PDB file of C-alpha atoms in Angstrom:
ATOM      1  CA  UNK A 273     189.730 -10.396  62.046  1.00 43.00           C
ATOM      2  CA  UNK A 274     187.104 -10.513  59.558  1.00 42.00           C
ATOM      3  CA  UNK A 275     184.848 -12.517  62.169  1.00 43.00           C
ATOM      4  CA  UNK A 276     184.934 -10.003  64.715  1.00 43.00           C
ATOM      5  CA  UNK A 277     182.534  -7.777  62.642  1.00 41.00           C
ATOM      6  CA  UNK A 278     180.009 -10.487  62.606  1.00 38.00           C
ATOM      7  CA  UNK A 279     180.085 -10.710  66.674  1.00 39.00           C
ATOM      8  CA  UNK A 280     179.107  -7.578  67.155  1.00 41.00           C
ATOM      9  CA  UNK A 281     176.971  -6.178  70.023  1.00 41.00           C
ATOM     10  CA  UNK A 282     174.979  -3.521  71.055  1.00 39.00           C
ATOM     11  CA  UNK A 283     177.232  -2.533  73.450  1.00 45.00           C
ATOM     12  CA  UNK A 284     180.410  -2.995  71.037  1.00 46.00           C
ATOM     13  CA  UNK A 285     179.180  -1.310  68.394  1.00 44.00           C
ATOM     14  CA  UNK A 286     179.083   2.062  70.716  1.00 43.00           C
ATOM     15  CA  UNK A 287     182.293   1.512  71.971  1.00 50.00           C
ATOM     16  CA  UNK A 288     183.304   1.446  68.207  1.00 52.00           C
ATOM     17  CA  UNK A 289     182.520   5.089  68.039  1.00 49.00           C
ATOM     18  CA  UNK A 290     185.965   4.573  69.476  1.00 48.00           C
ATOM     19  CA  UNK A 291     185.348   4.026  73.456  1.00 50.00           C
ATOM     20  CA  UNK A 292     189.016   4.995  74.685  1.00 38.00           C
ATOM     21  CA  UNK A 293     190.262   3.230  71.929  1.00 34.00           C
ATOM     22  CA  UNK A 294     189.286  -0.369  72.063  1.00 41.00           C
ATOM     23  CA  UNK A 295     186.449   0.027  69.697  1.00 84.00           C
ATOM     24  CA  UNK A 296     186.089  -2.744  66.908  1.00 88.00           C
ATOM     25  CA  UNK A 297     185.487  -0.353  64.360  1.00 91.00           C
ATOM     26  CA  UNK A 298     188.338   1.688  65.028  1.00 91.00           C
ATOM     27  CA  UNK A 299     190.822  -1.592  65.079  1.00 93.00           C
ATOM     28  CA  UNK A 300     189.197  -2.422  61.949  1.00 94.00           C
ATOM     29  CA  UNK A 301     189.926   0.182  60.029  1.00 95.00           C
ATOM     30  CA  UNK A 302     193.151   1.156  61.163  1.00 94.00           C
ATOM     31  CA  UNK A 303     194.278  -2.648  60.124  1.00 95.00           C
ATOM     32  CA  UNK A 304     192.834  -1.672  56.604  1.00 94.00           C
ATOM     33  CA  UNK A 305     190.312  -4.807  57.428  1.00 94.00           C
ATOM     34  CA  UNK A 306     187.389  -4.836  55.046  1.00 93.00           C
ATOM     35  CA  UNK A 307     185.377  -6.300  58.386  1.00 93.00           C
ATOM     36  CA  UNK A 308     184.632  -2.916  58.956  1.00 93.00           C
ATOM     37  CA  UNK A 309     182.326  -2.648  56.289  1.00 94.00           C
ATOM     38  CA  UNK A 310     180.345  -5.220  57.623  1.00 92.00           C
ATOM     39  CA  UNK A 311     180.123  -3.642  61.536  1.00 90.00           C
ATOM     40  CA  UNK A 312     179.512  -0.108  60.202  1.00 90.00           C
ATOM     41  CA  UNK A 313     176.148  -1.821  58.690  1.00 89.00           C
ATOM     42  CA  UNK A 314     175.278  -3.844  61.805  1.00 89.00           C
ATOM     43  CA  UNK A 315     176.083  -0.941  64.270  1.00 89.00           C
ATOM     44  CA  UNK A 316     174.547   1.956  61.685  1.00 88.00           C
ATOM     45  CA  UNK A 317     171.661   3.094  63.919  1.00 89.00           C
ATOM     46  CA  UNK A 318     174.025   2.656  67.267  1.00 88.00           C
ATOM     47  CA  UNK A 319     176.847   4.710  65.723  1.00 88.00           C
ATOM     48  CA  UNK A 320     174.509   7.314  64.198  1.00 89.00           C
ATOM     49  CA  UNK A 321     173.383   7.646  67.915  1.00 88.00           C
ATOM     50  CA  UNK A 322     176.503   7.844  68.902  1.00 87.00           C
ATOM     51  CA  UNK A 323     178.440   9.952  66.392  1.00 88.00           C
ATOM     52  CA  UNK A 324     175.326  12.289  65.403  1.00 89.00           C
ATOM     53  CA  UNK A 325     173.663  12.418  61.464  1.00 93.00           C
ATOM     54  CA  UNK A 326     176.565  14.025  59.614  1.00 94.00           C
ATOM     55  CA  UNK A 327     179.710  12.330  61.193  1.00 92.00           C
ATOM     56  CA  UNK A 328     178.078   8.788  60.578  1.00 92.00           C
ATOM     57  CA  UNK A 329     176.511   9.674  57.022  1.00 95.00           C
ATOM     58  CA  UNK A 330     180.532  10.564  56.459  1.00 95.00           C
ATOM     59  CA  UNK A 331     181.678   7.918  58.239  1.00 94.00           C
ATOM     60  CA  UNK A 332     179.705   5.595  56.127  1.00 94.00           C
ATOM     61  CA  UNK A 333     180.503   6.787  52.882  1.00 96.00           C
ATOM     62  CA  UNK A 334     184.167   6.280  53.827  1.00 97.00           C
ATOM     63  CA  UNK A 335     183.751   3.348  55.146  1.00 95.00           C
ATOM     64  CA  UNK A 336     181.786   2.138  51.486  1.00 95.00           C
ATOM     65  CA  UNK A 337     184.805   3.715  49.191  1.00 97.00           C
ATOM     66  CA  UNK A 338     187.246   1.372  51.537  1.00 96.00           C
ATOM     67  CA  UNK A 339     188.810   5.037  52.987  1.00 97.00           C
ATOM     68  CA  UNK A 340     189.878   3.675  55.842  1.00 96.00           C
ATOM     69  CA  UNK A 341     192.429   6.006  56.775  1.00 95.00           C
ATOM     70  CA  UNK A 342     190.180   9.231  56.267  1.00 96.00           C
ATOM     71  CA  UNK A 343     187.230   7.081  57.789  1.00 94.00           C
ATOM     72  CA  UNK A 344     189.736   6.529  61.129  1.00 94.00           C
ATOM     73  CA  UNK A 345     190.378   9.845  60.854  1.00 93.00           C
ATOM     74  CA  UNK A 346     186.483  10.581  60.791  1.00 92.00           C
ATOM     75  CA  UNK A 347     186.344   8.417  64.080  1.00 89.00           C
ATOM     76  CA  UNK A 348     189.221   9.662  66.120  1.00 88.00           C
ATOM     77  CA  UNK A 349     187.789  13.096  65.454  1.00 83.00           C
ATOM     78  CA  UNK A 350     184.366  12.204  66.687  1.00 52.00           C
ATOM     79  CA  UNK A 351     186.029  10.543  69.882  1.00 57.00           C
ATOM     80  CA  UNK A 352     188.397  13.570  70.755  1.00 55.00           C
ATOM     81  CA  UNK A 353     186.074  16.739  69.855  1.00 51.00           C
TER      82      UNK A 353
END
């Protein structure tokens, strides 16, 4: 799993912003994988797109602490507003 970070496209890293629940990111995390660490930084401009300034900065800082759950949390929320 931790390779799948490192594969990451522009069009994966939107659907991470959890695209109906297939996105890398969102996998990641909920499988406590500390790949997601590495996507969030690949896909940080695509996901800030995505997820708007505040979710992602949140997201992020999550993500850095290794709060997955609150960061999956952080993403489901942004998916299902």
């Amino acid at each position: 799993p931790s390779e799948s970070g490192a594969t990451l496209s522009a069009g994966a890293s939107t659907r991470a912003a959890g695209g109906g629940g297939e996105g890398w990111l969102e996998r990641l995390l909920a499988n406590d994988d500390a790949a997601a660490n590495l996507l969030l930084r690949r896909a940080q401009q695509e996901l800030r797109q995505a997820l708007g300034e505040e979710r992602a900065t949140r997201l992020q800082r999550q993500v850095e602490s290794f709060s997955y759950l609150e960061a999956l949390a952080t993403l489901r929320e942004t998916s299902n507003p």
